[in-house]
mmCIF file of C-alpha atoms in Angstrom:
data_model
loop_
_atom_site.group_PDB
_atom_site.id
_atom_site.type_symbol
_atom_site.label_atom_id
_atom_site.label_comp_id
_atom_site.label_asym_id
_atom_site.label_seq_id
_atom_site.Cartn_x
_atom_site.Cartn_y
_atom_site.Cartn_z
ATOM 1 C CA UNK A 1 12.924 18.601 5.042
ATOM 2 C CA UNK A 2 9.745 20.316 3.780
ATOM 3 C CA UNK A 3 6.459 19.367 5.974
ATOM 4 C CA UNK A 4 4.800 19.232 2.632
ATOM 5 C CA UNK A 5 8.131 16.832 0.156
ATOM 6 C CA UNK A 6 8.178 15.035 2.960
ATOM 7 C CA UNK A 7 3.621 13.815 3.340
ATOM 8 C CA UNK A 8 4.506 13.787 -0.606
ATOM 9 C CA UNK A 9 7.406 11.152 -0.859
ATOM 10 C CA UNK A 10 4.917 9.685 2.515
ATOM 11 C CA UNK A 11 3.071 8.890 -0.200
ATOM 12 C CA UNK A 12 4.635 8.037 -3.057
ATOM 13 C CA UNK A 13 6.778 5.305 -0.418
ATOM 14 C CA UNK A 14 2.929 4.161 0.511
ATOM 15 C CA UNK A 15 1.983 3.751 -2.489
ATOM 16 C CA UNK A 16 4.714 2.159 -4.811
ATOM 17 C CA UNK A 17 4.267 0.105 -2.358
ATOM 18 C CA UNK A 18 1.148 -1.043 -1.583
ATOM 19 C CA UNK A 19 1.468 -1.429 -5.506
ATOM 20 C CA UNK A 20 4.086 -4.027 -5.477
ATOM 21 C CA UNK A 21 2.161 -7.059 -3.187
ATOM 22 C CA UNK A 22 -0.524 -5.882 -4.602
ATOM 23 C CA UNK A 23 0.444 -7.555 -8.108
ATOM 24 C CA UNK A 24 3.498 -9.814 -6.675
ATOM 25 C CA UNK A 25 -0.050 -11.259 -5.087
ATOM 26 C CA UNK A 26 -1.977 -10.831 -7.567
ATOM 27 C CA UNK A 27 0.431 -12.924 -10.248
ATOM 28 C CA UNK A 28 0.403 -15.220 -7.395
ATOM 29 C CA UNK A 29 -3.622 -15.421 -7.464
ATOM 30 C CA UNK A 30 -3.925 -15.693 -11.118
ATOM 31 C CA UNK A 31 -1.291 -18.751 -11.226
ATOM 32 C CA UNK A 32 -3.510 -20.786 -9.022
ATOM 33 C CA UNK A 33 -6.086 -19.638 -11.394
ATOM 34 C CA UNK A 34 -8.396 -19.097 -8.302
ATOM 35 C CA UNK A 35 -9.968 -16.373 -10.146
ATOM 36 C CA UNK A 36 -9.488 -14.164 -13.790
ATOM 37 C CA UNK A 37 -8.435 -11.218 -15.005
ATOM 38 C CA UNK A 38 -10.841 -8.343 -14.710
ATOM 39 C CA UNK A 39 -12.377 -10.620 -11.874
ATOM 40 C CA UNK A 40 -14.340 -9.954 -8.370
ATOM 41 C CA UNK A 41 -11.413 -11.463 -7.071
ATOM 42 C CA UNK A 42 -8.915 -9.391 -8.779
ATOM 43 C CA UNK A 43 -10.719 -7.140 -7.676
ATOM 44 C CA UNK A 44 -11.014 -7.998 -3.856
ATOM 45 C CA UNK A 45 -6.815 -8.993 -4.341
ATOM 46 C CA UNK A 46 -6.598 -4.454 -5.145
ATOM 47 C CA UNK A 47 -9.160 -2.864 -2.721
ATOM 48 C CA UNK A 48 -8.203 -5.112 0.428
ATOM 49 C CA UNK A 49 -3.696 -4.834 -0.155
ATOM 50 C CA UNK A 50 -5.446 -1.039 -0.420
ATOM 51 C CA UNK A 51 -7.362 -0.553 3.117
ATOM 52 C CA UNK A 52 -4.586 -2.632 4.806
ATOM 53 C CA UNK A 53 -1.493 0.257 3.394
ATOM 54 C CA UNK A 54 -4.409 2.949 4.319
ATOM 55 C CA UNK A 55 -4.526 1.553 8.178
ATOM 56 C CA UNK A 56 -0.883 1.009 7.688
ATOM 57 C CA UNK A 57 0.334 4.051 6.646
ATOM 58 C CA UNK A 58 -2.033 6.190 8.733
ATOM 59 C CA UNK A 59 -0.681 3.792 11.904
ATOM 60 C CA UNK A 60 2.761 5.206 10.834
ATOM 61 C CA UNK A 61 2.946 8.157 9.733
ATOM 62 C CA UNK A 62 3.247 10.270 13.057
ATOM 63 C CA UNK A 63 7.076 8.703 13.329
ATOM 64 C CA UNK A 64 8.064 9.312 9.968
ATOM 65 C CA UNK A 65 5.347 12.959 9.788
ATOM 66 C CA UNK A 66 6.838 14.802 13.127
ATOM 67 C CA UNK A 67 7.752 18.015 13.928
ATOM 68 C CA UNK A 68 11.572 18.246 14.251
ATOM 69 C CA UNK A 69 11.595 21.320 15.916
#
């Protein structure tokens, strides 16, 4: 697979994972009324999961994006 296409696919998968996991956790926290929609808590949830996703994606990148040569 071309390196650029492989990189775009890699980032896309991580964005989907971040969005899915953060949304599921947000749903749970909203249902338990731990914070309201549009609050600082909700923003913190998405930013926190976003940062965690960036760290994980960065650490796993060498395994998936290495050259096939």
